[in-house]
CSV table of C-alpha atoms in Angstrom, one decimal:
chain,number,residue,atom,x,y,z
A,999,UNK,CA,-9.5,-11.5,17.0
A,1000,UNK,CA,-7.8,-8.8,18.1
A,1001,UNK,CA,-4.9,-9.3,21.3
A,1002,UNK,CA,-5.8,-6.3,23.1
A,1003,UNK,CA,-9.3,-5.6,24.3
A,1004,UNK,CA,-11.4,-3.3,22.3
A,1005,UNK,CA,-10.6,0.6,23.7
A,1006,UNK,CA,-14.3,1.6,25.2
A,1007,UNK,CA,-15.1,5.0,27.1
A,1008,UNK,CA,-13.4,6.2,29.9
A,1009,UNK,CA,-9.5,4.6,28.2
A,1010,UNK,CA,-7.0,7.0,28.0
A,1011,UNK,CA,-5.5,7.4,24.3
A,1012,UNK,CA,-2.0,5.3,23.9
A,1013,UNK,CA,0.4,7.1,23.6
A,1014,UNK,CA,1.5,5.8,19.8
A,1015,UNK,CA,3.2,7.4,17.0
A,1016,UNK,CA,1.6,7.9,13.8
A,1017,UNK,CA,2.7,9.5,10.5
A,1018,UNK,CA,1.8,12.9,9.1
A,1019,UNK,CA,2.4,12.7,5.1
A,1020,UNK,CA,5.6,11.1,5.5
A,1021,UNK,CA,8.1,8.5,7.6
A,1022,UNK,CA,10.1,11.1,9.0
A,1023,UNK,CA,7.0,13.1,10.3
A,1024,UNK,CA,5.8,11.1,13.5
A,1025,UNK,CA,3.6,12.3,15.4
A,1026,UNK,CA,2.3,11.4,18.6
A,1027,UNK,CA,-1.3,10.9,18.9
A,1028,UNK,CA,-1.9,11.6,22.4
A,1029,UNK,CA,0.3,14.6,22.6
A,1030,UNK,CA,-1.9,15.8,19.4
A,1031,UNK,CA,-4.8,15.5,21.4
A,1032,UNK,CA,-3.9,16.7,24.0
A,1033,UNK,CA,-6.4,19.4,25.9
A,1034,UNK,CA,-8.6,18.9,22.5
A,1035,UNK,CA,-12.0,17.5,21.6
A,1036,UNK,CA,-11.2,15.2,19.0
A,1037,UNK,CA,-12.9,13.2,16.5
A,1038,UNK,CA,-11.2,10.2,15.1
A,1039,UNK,CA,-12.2,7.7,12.4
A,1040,UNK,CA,-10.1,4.9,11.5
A,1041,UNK,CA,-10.6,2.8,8.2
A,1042,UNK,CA,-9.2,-1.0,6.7
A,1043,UNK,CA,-7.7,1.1,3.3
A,1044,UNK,CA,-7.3,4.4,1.8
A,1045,UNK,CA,-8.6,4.4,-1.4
A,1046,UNK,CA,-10.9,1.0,-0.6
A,1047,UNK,CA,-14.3,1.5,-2.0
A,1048,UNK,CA,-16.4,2.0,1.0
A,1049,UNK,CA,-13.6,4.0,2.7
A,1050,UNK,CA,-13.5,6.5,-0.2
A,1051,UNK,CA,-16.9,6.9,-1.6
A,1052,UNK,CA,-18.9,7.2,1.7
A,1053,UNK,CA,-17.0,6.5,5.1
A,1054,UNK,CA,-14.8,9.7,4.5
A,1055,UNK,CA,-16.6,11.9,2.4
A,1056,UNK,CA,-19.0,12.0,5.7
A,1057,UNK,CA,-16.6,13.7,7.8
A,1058,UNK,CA,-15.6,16.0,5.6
A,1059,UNK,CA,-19.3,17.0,4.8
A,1060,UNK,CA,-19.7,17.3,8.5
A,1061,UNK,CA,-16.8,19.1,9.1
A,1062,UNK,CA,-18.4,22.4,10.6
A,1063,UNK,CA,-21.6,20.5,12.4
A,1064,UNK,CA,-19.0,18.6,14.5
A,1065,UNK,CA,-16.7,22.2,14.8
A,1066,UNK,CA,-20.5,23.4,15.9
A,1067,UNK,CA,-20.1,20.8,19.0
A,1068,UNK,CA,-16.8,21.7,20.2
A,1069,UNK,CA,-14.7,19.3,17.9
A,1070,UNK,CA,-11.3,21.0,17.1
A,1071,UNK,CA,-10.0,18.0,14.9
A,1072,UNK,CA,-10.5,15.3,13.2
A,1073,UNK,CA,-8.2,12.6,12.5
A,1074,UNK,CA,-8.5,9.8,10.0
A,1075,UNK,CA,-6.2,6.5,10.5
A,1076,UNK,CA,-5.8,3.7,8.4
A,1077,UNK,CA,-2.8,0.7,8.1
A,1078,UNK,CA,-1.3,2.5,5.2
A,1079,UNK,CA,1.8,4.0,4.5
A,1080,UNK,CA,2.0,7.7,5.2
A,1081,UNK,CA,2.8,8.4,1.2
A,1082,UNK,CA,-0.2,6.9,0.2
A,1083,UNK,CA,-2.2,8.9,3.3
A,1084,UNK,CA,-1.3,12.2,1.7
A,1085,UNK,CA,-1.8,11.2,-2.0
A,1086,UNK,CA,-5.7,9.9,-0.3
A,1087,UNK,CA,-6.1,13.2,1.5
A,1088,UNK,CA,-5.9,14.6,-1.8
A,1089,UNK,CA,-7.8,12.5,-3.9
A,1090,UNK,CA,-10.5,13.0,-1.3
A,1091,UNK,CA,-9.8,16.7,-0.9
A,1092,UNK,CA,-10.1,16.6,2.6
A,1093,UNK,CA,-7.6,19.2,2.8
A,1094,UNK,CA,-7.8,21.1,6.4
A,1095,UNK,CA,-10.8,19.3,7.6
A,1096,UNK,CA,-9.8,16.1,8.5
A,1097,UNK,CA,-6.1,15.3,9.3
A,1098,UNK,CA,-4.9,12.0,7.6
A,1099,UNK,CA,-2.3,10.0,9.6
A,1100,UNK,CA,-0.6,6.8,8.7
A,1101,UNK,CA,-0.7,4.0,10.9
A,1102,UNK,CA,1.8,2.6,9.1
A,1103,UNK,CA,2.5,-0.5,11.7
A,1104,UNK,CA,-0.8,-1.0,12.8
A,1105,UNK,CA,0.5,-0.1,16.5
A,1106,UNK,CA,-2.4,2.2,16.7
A,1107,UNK,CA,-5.2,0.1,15.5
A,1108,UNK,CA,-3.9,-3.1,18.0
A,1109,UNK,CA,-3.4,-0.5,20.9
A,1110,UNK,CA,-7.2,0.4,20.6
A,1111,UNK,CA,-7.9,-3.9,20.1
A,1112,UNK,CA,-9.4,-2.7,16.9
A,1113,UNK,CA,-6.8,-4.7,14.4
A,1114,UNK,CA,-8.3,-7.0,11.9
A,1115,UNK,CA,-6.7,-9.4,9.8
A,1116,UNK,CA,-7.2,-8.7,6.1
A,1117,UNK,CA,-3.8,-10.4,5.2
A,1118,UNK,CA,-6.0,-12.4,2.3
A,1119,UNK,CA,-7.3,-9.3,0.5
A,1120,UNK,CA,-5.4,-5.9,1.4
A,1121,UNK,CA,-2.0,-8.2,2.6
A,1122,UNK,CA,-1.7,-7.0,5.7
A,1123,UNK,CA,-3.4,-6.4,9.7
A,1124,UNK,CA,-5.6,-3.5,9.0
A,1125,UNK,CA,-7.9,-1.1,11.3
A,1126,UNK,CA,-11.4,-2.3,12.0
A,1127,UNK,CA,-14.1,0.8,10.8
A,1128,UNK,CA,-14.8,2.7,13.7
A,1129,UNK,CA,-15.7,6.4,14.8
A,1130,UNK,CA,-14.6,7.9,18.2
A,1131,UNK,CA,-14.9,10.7,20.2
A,1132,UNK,CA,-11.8,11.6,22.6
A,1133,UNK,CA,-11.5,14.7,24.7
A,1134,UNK,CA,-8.0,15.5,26.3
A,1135,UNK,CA,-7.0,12.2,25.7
A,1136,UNK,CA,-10.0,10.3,27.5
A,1137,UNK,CA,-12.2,8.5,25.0
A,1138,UNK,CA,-15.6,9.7,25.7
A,1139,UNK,CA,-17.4,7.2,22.7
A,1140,UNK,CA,-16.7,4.6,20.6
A,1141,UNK,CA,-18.3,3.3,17.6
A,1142,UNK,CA,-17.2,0.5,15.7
A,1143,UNK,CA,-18.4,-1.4,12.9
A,1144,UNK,CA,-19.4,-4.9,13.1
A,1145,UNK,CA,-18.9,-5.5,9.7
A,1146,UNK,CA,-16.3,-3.2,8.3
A,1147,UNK,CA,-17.1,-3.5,5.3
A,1148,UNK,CA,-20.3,-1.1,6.1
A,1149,UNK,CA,-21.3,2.7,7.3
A,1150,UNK,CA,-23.7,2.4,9.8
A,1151,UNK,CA,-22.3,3.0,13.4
A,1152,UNK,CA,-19.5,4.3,12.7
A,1153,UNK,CA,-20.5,7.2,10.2
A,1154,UNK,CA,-20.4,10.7,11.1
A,1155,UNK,CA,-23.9,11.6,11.6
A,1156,UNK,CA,-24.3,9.0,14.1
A,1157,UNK,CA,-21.4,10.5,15.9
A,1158,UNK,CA,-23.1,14.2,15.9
A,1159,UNK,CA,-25.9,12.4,18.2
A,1160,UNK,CA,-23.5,11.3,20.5
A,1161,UNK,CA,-21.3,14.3,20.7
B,207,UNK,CA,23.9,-3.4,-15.7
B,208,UNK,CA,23.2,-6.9,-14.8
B,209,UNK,CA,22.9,-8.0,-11.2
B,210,UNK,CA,23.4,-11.9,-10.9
B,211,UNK,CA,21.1,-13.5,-8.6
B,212,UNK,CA,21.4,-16.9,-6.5
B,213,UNK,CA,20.5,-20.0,-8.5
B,214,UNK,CA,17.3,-21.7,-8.0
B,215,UNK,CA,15.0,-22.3,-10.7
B,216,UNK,CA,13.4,-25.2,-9.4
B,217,UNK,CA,12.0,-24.0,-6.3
B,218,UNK,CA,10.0,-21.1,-7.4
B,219,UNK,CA,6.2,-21.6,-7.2
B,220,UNK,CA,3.8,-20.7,-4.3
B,221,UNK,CA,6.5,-21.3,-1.4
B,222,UNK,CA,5.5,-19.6,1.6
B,223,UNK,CA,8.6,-18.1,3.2
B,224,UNK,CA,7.2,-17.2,6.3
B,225,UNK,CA,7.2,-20.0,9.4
B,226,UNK,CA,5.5,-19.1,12.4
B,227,UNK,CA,5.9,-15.4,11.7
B,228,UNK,CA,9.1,-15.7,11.1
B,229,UNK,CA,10.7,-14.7,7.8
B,230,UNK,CA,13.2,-17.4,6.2
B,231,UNK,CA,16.4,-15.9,4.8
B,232,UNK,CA,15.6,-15.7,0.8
B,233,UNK,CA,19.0,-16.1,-0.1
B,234,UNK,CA,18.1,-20.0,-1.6
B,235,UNK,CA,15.4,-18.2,-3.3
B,236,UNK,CA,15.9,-15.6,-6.0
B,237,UNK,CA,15.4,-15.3,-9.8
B,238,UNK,CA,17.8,-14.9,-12.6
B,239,UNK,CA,18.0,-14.6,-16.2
B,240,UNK,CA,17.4,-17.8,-18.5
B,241,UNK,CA,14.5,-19.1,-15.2
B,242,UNK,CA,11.2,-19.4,-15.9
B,243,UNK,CA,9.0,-17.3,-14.3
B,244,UNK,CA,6.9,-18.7,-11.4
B,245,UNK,CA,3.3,-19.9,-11.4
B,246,UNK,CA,2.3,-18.0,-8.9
B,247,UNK,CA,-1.5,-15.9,-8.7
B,248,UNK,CA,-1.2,-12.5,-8.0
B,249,UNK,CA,-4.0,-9.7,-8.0
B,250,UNK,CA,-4.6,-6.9,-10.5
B,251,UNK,CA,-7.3,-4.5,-10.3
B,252,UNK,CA,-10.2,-3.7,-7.5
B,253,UNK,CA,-12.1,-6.2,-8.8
B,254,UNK,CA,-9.5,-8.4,-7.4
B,255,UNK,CA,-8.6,-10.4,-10.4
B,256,UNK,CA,-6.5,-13.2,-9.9
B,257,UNK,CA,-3.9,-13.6,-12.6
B,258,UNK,CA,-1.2,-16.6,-12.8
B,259,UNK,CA,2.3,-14.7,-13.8
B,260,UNK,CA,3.0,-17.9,-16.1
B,261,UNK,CA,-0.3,-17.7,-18.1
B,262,UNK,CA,0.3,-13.7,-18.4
B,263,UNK,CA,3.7,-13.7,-19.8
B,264,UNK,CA,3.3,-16.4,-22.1
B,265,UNK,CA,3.7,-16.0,-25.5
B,266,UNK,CA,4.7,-12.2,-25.6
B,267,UNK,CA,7.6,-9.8,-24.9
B,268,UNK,CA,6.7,-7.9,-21.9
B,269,UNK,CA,8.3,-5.5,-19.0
B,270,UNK,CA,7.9,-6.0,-15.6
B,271,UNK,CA,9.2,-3.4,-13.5
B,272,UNK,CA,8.9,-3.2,-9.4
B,273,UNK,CA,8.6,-0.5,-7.0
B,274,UNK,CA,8.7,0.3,-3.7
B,275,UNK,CA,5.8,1.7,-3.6
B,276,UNK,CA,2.8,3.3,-4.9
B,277,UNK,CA,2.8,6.9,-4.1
B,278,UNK,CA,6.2,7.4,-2.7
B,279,UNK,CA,8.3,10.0,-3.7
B,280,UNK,CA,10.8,8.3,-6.4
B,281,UNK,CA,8.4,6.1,-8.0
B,282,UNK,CA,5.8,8.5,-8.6
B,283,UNK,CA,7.8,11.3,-9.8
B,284,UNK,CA,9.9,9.4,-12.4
B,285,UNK,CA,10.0,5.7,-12.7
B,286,UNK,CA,6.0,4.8,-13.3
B,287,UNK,CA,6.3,8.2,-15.2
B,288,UNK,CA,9.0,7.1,-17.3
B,289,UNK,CA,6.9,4.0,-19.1
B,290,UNK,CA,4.1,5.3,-19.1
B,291,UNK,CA,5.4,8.3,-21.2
B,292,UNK,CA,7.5,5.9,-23.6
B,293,UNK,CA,5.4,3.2,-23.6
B,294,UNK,CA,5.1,3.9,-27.9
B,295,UNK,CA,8.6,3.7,-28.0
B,296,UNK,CA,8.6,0.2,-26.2
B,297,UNK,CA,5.9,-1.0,-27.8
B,298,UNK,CA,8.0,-0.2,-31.1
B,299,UNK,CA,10.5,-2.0,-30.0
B,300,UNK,CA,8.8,-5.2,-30.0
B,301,UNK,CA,7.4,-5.2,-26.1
B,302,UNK,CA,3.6,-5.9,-26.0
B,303,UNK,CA,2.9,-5.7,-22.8
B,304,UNK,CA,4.3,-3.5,-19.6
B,305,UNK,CA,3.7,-4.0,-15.9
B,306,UNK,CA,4.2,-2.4,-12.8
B,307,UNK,CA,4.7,-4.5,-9.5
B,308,UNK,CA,4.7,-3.5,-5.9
B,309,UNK,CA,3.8,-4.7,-2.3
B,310,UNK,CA,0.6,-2.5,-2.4
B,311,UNK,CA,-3.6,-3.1,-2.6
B,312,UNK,CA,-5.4,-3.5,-5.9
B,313,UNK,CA,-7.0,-0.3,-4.6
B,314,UNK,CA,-3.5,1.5,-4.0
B,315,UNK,CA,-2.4,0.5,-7.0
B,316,UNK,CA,-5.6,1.4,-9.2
B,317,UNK,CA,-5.5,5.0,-7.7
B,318,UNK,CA,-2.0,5.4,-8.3
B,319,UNK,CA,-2.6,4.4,-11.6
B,320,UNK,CA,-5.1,6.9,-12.3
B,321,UNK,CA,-3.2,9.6,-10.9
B,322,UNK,CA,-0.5,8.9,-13.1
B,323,UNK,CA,-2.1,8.2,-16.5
B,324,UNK,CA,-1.1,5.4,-16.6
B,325,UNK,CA,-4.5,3.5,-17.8
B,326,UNK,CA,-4.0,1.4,-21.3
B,327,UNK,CA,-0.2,1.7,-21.1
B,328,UNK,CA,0.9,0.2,-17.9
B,329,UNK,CA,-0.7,-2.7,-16.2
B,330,UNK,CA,-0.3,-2.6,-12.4
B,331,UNK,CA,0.2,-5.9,-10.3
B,332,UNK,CA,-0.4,-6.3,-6.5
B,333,UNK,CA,1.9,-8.4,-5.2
B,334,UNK,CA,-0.4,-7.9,-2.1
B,335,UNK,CA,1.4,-10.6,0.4
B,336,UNK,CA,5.0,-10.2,-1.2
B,337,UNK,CA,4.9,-13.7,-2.3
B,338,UNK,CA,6.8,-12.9,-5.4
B,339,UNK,CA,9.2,-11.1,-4.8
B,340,UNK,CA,10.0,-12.7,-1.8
B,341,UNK,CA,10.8,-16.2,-4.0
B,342,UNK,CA,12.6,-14.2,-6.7
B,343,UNK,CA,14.3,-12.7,-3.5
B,344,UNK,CA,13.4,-9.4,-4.7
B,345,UNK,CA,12.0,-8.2,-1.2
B,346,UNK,CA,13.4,-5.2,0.5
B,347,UNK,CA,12.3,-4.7,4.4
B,348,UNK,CA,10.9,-1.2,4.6
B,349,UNK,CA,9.4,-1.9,7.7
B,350,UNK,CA,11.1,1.5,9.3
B,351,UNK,CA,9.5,3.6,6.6
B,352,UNK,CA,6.5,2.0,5.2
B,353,UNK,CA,5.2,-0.6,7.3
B,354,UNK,CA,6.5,-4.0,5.6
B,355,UNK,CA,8.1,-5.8,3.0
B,356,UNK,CA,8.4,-4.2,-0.3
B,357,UNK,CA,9.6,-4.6,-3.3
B,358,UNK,CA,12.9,-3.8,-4.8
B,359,UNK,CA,13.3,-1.4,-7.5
B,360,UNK,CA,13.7,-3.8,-10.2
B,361,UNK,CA,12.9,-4.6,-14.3
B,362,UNK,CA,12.8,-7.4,-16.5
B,363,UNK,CA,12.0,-8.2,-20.1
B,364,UNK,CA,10.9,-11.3,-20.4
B,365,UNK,CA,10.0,-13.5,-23.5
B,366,UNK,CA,7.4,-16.1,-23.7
B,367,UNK,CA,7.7,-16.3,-20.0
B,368,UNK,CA,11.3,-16.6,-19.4
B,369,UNK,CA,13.3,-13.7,-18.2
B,370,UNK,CA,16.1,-12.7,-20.9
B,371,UNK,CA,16.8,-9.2,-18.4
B,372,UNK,CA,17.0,-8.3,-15.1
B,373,UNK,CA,18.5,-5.1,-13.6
B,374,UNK,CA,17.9,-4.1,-9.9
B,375,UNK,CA,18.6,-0.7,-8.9
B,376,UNK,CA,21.1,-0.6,-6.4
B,377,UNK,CA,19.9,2.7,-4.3
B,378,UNK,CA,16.0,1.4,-3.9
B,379,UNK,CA,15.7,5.7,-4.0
B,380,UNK,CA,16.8,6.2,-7.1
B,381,UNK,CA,15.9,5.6,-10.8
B,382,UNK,CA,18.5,4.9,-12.9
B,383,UNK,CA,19.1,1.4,-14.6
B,384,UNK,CA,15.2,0.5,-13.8
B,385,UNK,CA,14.2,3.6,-16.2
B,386,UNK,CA,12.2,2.9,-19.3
B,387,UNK,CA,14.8,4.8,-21.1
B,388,UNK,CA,17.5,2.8,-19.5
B,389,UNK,CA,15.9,-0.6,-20.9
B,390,UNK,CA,15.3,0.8,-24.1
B,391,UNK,CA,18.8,1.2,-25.3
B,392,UNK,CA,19.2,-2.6,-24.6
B,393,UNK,CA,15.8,-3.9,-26.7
């Protein structure tokens, strides 16, 4: 279970660094955010099988219905070092639509409350499957998976109803 | 170049280093040439096969070589590259089997191996929890960069089990001794 209660609407963002395709390319989330709508999805594993053959492949596919709603980014975070976050990106070809940031600490996903222990199969704490919507910094929904090991709640044409 | 290790062959096995969260310094814990390897389980593949070091290495003349991790910079752009490419020329030099080993997910590691060609040349090995390298005190805290305990940049031969060679690269950024052509010269 995670320490930190699970981030609902109405939380500000943390303010927690992330990684952009690299370790010496922090960035912080909140001041990324900042004055934006923003969509952000967080995953247990780049390149898990779920993660990579229909969690992802959503957003991207819904890239300009959620531009159509006012969303100026989407973000993708997983516990995953920021080398293997770009090399994903690119597998996926996610490209410009949805920006891939390393959580490489899992500081993000415990700030939110949505850690999850999957020490026994991916060896470490990972992020829970969720979707969320967050304008200027103020988390408007959020949508996470009981069972991450599914897309159901947390896809991205659920989100398009709630945006 | 050799790198001599601490001496320990009777402790390896599935020793869990970490009490309470806290890690226990390795430096009783390490492995060296003429040791046995360990029979410990450790993953390969996304189907999560569990495979026991011991029973893998038995019997044959094989190369295990460690990286920091899947993806990053050095290890992708030369050292996986460098067996897979003269994987022939090992394998004509008596080595039947070759393995890569880091601190990363079956599924890390199984898309690191496609992206790199490396499929029916160079086995890859999740050390998922850093159990082994941790005993063979092989571990390198990359916490600061990648999140966690990592592997060394390491290789081995080892026969029938037993390692006969063991060269760790001094500058985890670089590839120098660890290369395939490096180990070559010395089959």
């Amino acid at each position: 279970t995670a320490m930190t209660s699970q981030v609902k609407p109405g939380d500000r963002l943390p303010q927690v660094t992330l990684f952009d395709g690299a370790p010496n390319k922090p960035v912080r989330i909140d001041e990324l955010c900042a004055g934006k709508s923003v969509v952000i999805v967080g995953v247990p594993g780049a390149f898990t099988p779920t993660c990579h053959s229909s969690h992802l492949p959503g957003f991207v596919a819904d890239f300009d219905k959620l531009k159509a709603k006012g969303v100026d980014l989407v973000i993708c975070v997983a516990v995953n070092d920021p080398f293997v976050m770009a090399a994903w990106a690119g597998a996926l070809g996610s490209g410009d639509k949805v920006l891939m940031l390393a959580d490489s600490r899992a500081e993000f996903a415990k700030a939110l409350g949505m850690d999850i222990d999957l020490t026994a199969v991916l060896g470490s704490v990972r992020c829970r499957r969720f979707s969320m919507h967050v304008v200027d910094n103020v988390v408007k929904s959020v949508n996470a998976e009981e069972d991450s090991s599914k897309v159901d709640a947390s896809s991205s044409c659920r989100l398009l109803t709630k945006i | 170049m050799m790198h001599r290790l601490g001496f320990c062959a009777g402790q390896l096995g599935s020793l869990r280093l970490r009490l309470a969260g806290q890690l226990l310094p390795a430096r009783a814990m390490s492995l060296k040439v003429g040791d046995k390897l360990p029979a410990m389980e450790l993953v390969e593949g996304p189907e999560m096969k569990k495979v026991n070091l011991q029973e893998l290495f038995a019997g044959q003349r094989s190369i295990l070589f460690g990286v920091p991790g899947a993806f990053t910079p050095t290890c992708s752009r030369v050292h996986l590259p460098s067996y897979v490419r003269d994987y022939d020329k090992l394998k004509a030099k008596g080595i039947s089997q070759v393995f890569c080993l880091a601190v990363n997910d079956p599924f890390v590691m199984q898309a690191w191996s496609d992206a790199n060609g490396a499929e029916g040349k160079v086995r890859m090995l999740s050390d998922t929890q850093a159990i082994f390298v941790e005993a063979a005190g092989l571990s390198l805290d990359l916490s600061h960069l990648l999140g966690g305990l990592r592997a060394k940049r390491f290789v081995m031969v080892i026969e029938d089990g037993v390692v006969k060679q063991l060269d760790v690269e001094p500058d985890p950024t670089k590839a120098t001794c660890t290369l395939a052509d490096e180990v070559l010269q010395s089959l």
